[in-house]
Tab-separated table of C-alpha atoms in Angstrom:
chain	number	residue	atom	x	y	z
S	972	UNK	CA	-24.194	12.931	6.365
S	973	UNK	CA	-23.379	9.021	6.832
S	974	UNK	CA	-22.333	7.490	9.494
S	975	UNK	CA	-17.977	6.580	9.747
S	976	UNK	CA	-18.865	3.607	11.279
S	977	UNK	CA	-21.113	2.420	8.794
S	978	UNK	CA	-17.709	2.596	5.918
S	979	UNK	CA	-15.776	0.670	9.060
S	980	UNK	CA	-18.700	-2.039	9.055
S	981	UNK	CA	-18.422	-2.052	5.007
S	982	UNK	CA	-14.931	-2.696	5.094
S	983	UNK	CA	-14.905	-5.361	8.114
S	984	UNK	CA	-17.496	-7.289	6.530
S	985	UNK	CA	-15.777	-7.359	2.638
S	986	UNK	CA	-12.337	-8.037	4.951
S	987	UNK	CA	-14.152	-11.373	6.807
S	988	UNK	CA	-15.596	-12.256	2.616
S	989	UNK	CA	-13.092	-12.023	0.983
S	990	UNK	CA	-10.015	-11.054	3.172
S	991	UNK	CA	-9.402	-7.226	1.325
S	992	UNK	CA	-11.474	-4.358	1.872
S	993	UNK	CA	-13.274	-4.242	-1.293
S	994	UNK	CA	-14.676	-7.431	-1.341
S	995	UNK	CA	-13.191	-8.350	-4.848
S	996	UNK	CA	-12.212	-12.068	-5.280
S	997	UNK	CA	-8.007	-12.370	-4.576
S	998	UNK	CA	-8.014	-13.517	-8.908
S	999	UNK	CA	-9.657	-10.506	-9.856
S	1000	UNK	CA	-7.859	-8.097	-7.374
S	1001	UNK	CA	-4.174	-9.824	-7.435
S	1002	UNK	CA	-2.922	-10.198	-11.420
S	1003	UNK	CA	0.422	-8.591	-11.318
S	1004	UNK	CA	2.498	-11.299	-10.938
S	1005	UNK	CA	1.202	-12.703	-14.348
S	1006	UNK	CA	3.774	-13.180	-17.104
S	1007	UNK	CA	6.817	-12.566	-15.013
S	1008	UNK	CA	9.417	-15.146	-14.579
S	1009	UNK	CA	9.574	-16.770	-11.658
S	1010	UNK	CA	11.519	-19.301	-10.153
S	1011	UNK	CA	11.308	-21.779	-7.658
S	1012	UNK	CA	11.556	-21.300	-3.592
S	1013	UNK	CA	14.580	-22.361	-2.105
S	1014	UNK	CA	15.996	-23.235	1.751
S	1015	UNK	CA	16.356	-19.284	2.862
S	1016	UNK	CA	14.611	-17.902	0.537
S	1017	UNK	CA	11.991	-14.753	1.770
S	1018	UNK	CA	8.698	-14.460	0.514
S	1019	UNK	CA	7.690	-11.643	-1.642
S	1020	UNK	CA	4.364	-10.205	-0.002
S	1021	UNK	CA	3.227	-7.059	-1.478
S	1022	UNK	CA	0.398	-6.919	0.860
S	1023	UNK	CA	-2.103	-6.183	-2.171
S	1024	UNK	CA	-1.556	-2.147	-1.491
S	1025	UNK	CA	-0.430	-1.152	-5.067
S	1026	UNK	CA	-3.289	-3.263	-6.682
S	1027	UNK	CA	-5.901	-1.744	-4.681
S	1028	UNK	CA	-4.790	1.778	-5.397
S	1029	UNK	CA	-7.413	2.152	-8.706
S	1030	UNK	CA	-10.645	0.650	-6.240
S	1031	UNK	CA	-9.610	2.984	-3.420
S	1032	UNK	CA	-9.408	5.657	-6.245
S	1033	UNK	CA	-13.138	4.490	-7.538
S	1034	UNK	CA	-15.041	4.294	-4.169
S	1035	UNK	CA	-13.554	7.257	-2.441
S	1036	UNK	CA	-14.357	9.281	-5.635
S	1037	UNK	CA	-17.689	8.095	-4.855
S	1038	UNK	CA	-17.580	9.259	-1.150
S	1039	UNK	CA	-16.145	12.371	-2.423
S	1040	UNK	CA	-19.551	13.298	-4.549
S	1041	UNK	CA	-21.857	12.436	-1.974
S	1042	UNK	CA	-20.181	13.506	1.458
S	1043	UNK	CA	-22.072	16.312	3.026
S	1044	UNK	CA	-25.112	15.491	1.016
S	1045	UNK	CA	-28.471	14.052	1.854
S	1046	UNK	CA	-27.631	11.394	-0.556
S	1047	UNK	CA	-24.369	9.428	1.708
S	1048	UNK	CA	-27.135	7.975	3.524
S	1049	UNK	CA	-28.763	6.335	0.744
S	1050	UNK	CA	-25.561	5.157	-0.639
S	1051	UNK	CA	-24.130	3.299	3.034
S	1052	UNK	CA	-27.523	1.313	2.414
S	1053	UNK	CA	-26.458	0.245	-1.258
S	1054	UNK	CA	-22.984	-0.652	0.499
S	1055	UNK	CA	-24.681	-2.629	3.390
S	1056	UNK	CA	-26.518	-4.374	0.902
S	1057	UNK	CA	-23.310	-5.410	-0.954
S	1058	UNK	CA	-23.084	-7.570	2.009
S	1059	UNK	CA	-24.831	-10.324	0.488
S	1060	UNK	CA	-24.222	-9.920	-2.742
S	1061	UNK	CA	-22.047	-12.641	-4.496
S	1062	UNK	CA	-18.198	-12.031	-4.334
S	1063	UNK	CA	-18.554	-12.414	-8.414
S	1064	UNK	CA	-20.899	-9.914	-8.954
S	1065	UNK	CA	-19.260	-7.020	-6.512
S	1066	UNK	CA	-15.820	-8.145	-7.898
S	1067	UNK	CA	-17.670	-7.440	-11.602
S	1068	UNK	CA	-18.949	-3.955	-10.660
S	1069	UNK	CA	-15.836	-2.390	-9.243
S	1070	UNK	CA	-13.494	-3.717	-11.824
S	1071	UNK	CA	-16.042	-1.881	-14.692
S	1072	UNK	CA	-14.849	1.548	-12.710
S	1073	UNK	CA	-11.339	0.997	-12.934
S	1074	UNK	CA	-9.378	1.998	-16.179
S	1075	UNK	CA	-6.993	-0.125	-17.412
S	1076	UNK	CA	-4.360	2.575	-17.564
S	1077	UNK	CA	-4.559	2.787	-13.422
S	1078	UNK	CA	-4.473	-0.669	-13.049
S	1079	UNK	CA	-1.330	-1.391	-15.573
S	1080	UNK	CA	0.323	2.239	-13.905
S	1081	UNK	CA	0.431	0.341	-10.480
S	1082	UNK	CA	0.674	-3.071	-11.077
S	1083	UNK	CA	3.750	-2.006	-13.261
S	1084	UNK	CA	5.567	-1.046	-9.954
S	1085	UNK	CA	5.075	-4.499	-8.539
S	1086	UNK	CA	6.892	-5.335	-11.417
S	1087	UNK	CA	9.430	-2.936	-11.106
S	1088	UNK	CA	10.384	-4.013	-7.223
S	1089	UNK	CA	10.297	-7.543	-8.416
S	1090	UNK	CA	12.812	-7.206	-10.952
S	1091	UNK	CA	14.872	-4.630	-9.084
S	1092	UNK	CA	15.291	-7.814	-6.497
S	1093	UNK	CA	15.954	-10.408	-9.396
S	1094	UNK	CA	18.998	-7.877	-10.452
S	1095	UNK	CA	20.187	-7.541	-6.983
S	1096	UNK	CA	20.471	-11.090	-6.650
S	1097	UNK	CA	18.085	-10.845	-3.616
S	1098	UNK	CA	16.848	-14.480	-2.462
S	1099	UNK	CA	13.100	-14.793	-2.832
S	1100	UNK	CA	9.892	-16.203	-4.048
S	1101	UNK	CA	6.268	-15.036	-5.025
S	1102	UNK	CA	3.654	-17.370	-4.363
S	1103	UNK	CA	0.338	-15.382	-4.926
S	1104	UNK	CA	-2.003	-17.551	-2.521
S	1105	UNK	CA	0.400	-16.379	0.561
S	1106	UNK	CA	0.287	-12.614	-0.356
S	1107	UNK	CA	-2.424	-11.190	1.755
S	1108	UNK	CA	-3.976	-8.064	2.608
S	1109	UNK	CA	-2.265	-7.569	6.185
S	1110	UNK	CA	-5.574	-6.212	8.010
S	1111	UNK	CA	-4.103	-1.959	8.863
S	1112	UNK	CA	-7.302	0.324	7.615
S	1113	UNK	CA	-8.962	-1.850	10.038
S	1114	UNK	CA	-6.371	-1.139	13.137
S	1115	UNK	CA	-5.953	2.676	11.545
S	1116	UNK	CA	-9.788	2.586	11.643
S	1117	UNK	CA	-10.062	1.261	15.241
S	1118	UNK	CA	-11.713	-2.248	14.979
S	1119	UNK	CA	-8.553	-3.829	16.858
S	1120	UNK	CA	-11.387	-7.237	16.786
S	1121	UNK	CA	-11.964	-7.663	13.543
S	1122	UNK	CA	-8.159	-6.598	12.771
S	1123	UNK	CA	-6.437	-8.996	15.164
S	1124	UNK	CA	-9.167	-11.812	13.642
S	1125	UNK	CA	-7.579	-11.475	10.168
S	1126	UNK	CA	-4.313	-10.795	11.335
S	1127	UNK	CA	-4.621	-14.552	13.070
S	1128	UNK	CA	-5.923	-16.151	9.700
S	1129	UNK	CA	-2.633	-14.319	7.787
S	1130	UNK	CA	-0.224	-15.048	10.279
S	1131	UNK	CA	-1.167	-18.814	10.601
S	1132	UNK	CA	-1.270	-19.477	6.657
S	1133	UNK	CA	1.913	-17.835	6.432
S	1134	UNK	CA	3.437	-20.073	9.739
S	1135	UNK	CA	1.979	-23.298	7.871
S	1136	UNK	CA	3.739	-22.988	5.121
S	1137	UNK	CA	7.194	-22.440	6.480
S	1138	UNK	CA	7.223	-18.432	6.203
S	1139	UNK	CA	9.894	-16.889	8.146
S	1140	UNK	CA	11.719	-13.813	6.013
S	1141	UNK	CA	9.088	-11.673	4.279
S	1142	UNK	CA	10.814	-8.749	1.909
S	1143	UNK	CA	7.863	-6.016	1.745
S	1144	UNK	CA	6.695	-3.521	-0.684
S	1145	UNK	CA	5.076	-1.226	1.304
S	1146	UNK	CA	5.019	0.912	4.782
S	1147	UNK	CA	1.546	-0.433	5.961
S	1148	UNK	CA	2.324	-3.785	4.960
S	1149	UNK	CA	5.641	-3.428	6.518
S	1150	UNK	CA	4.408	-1.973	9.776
S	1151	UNK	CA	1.471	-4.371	10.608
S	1152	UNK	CA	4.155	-7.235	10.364
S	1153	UNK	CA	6.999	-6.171	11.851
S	1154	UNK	CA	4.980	-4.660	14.821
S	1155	UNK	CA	1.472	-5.555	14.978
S	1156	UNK	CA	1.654	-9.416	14.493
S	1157	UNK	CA	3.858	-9.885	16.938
S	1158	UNK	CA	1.753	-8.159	19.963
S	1159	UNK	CA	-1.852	-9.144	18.711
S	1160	UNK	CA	-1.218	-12.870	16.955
S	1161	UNK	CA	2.446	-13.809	18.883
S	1162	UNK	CA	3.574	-14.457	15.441
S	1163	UNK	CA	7.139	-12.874	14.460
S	1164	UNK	CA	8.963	-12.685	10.864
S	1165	UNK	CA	12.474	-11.500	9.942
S	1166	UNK	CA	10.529	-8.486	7.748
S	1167	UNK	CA	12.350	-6.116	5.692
S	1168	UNK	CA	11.108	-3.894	2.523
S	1169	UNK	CA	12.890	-4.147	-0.656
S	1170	UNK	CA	15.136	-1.343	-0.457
S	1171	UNK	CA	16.822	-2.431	2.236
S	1172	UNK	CA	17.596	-5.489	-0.010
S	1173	UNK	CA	19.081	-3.781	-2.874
S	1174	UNK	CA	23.055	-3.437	-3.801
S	1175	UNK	CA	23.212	-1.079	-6.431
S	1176	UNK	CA	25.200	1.626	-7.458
S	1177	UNK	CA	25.149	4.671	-10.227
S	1178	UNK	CA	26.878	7.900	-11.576
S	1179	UNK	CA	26.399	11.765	-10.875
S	1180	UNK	CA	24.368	13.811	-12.984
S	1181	UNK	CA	21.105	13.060	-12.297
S	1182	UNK	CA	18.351	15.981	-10.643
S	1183	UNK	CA	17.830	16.418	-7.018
S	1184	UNK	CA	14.562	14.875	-5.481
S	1185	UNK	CA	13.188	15.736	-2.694
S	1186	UNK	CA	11.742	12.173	-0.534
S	1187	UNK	CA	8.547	12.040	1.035
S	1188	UNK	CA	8.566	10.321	3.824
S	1189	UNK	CA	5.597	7.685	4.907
S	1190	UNK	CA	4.151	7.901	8.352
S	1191	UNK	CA	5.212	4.451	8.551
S	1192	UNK	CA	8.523	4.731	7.308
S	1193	UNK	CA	9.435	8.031	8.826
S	1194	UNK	CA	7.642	7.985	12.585
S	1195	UNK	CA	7.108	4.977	13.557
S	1196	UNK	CA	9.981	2.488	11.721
S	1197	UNK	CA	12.768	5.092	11.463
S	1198	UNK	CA	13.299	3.880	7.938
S	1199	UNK	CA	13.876	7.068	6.397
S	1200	UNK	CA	17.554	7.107	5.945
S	1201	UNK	CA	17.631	3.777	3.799
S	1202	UNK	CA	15.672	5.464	0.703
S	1203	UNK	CA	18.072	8.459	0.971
S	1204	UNK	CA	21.086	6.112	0.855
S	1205	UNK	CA	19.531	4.300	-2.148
S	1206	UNK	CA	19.294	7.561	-3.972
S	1207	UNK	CA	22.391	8.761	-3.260
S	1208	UNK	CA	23.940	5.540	-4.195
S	1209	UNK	CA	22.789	6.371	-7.677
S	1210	UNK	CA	24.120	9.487	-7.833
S	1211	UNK	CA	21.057	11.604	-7.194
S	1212	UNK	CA	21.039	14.233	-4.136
S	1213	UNK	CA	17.868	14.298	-1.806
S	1214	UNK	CA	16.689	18.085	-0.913
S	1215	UNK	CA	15.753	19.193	2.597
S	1216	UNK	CA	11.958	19.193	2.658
S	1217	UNK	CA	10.875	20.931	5.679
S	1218	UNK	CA	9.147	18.126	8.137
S	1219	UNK	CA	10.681	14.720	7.481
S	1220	UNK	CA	11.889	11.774	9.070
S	1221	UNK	CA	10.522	11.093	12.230
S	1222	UNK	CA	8.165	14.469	11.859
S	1223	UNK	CA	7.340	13.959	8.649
S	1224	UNK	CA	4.017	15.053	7.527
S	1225	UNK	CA	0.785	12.919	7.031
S	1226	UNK	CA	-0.378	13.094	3.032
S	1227	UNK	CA	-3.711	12.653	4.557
S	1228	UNK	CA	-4.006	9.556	2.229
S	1229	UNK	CA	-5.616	7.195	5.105
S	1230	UNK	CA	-8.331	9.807	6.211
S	1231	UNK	CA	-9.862	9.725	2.491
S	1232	UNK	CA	-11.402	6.576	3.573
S	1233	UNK	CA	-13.945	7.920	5.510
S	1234	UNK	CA	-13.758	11.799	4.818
S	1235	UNK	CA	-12.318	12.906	1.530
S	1236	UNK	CA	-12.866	16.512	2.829
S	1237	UNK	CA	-10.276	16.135	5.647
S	1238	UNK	CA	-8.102	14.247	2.945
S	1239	UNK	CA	-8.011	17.722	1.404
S	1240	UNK	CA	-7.218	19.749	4.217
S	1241	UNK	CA	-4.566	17.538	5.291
S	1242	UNK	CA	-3.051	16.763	2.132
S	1243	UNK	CA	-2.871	20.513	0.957
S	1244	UNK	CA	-0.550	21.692	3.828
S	1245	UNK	CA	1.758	18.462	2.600
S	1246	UNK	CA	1.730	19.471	-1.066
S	1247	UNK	CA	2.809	23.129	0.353
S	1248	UNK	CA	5.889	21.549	2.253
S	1249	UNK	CA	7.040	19.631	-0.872
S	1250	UNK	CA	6.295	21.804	-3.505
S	1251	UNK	CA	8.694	24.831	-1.870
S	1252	UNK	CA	11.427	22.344	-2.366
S	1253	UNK	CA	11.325	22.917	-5.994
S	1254	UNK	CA	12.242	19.684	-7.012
S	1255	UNK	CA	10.315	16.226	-8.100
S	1256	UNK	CA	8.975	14.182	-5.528
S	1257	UNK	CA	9.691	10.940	-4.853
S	1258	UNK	CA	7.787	8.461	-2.143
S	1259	UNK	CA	7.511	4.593	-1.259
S	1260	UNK	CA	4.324	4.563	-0.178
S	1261	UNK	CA	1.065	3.112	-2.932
S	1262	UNK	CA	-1.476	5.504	-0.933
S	1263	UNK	CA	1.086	8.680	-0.753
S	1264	UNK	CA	1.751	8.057	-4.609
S	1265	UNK	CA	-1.970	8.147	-5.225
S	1266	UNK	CA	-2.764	11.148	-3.158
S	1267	UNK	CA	0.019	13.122	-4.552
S	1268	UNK	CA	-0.572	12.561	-7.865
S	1269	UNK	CA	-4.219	13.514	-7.204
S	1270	UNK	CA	-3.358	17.034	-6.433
S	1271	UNK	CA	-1.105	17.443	-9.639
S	1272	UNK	CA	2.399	16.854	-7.376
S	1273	UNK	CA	5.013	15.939	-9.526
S	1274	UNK	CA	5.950	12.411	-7.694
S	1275	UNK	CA	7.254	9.038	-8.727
S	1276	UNK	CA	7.407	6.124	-6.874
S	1277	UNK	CA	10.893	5.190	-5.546
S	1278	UNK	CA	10.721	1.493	-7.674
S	1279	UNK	CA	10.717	3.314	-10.989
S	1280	UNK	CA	13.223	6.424	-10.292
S	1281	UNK	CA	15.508	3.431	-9.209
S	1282	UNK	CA	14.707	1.358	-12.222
S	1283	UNK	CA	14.948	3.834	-14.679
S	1284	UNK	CA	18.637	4.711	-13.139
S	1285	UNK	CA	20.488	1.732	-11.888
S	1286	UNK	CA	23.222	0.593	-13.937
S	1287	UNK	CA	25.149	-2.636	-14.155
């Protein structure tokens, strides 16, 4: 059996590299954006920060698969000393090994909902700009985790490139993302934004007709933001009705999604009693969350993320 801490020190140390838990250079990690229009920043204008949370979705998939084979095992040991030794290997080389276990399919699936919340904006007329050397990782599986030092440390480095150049409305794609900077920078680096996730930011409207879904609700979103009202609103806005599921809101239930870092067993335990709660609804799932998407569709839930149901039914 390894050591937790030993995954905590793996993911501190890739974080202080190469500012991401994986260790994977920003240019391999962060490709998105490529292609898409964009134009310039103006006066106002918020940045765009996705937090790199949909993009690492496939390497969380890859190295938690491999945690998955050899938790329990007399093996996990040997592998934590293959990850320690990572530590000095160059950023090239790890970058080169964990891209050859990710499939192009996962990395177009969730780089394609990037693209989704990015246009869904553009439509709306929202004011913003991408600039893809201010999106960071914002630091959370390290607070989640409980190393507050080495969270607060990058936390510091995000907050003051964002502060330098002029950042002061951020439009987020994500509830960990959303959380850590609306919350966590302020009390650990004094540094405050006007932050706000994209749905909040969307004026859209739709006809009847369409099937019920029933909304899984972040931790972030639901417990700890109170957010879960504005997805609901955005749905019904489009003419599709949200189903009760039984614990939402503010006690909504944990997918388990952030445990799978350092025990995919008690992933499964906690995830199963979630895929229970949503599957008596009878209806199609649909969540705002990169890491609740992912876990979901790992135990054959049928879930979309909220970007694409709302792209595939907003009309002009």
């Amino acid at each position: 059996m390894y050591n937790p801490k030993d995954i905590i020190d793996l993911i501190a140390t890739n974080v202080r590299k190469t500012r991401n838990p994986f260790g994977v250079p920003a240019s391999q990690l962060n490709t998105w954006w490529k292609g898409l229009p964009r134009g310039g920043r103006r006066p106002g204008d918020a940045l765009l920060f996705t937090g790199l949370m949909y993009q690492s979705i496939p390497y969380i998939e890859a190295t938690t698969g491999y945690l998955e084979r050899f938790e329990d095992t007399p093996r996990a040991n040997t592998l934590m000393k293959l990850g320690r030794l990572r530590r000095f290997a160059p950023n090239s080389l790890v970058g080169w090994g964990l891209n050859r276990m990710i499939s192009k399919t996962d990395r177009t699936k969730f780089n394609g909902i990037l693209n989704s919340i990015y246009r869904l904006l553009r439509k709306s007329g929202e004011g913003f700009f991408y600039l893809p050397e201010l999106d960071f990782y914002s630091g959370i599986l390290l607070y989640d985790l409980g190393d507050q030092e080495g969270f607060v440390e990058h936390a510091r480095f995000v907050a003051h490139h964002l502060k330098v150049h002029g950042v002061e409305k951020i439009i987020t794609v994500d509830p960990h993302s959303t959380y850590a900077l609306k919350e966590l920078y302020p009390k650990y680096t004094g540094a405050t934004f006007e932050v706000n996730p994209y749905f909040t930011k969307l004026n859209l409207s739709g006809s009847n007709g369409h099937p019920p879904v029933a909304v899984h609700d972040p931790c972030f979103y639901g417990r700890y933001l109170e957010l879960s009202e504005a997805p609901v609103r955005l749905l019904n806005n489009l003419g599709i009705q949200c189903v009760e599921v039984r614990r939402s809101g503010t006690f909504t239930h944990c997918c388990g999604g952030p445990a799978e870092s350092v025990s995919p067993a008690l992933n499964r335990e906690i995830l199963g009693r979630r895929v229970e709660e949503l599957l008596e609804t009878g209806a199609p799932v649909v969540t705002m969350c990169p890491i609740c998407l992912a876990n979901l569709l790992k135990a054959g839930v049928p879930v979309e993320d909220l970007a694409n149901v709302v792209g595939r039914y907003w009309q002009d």
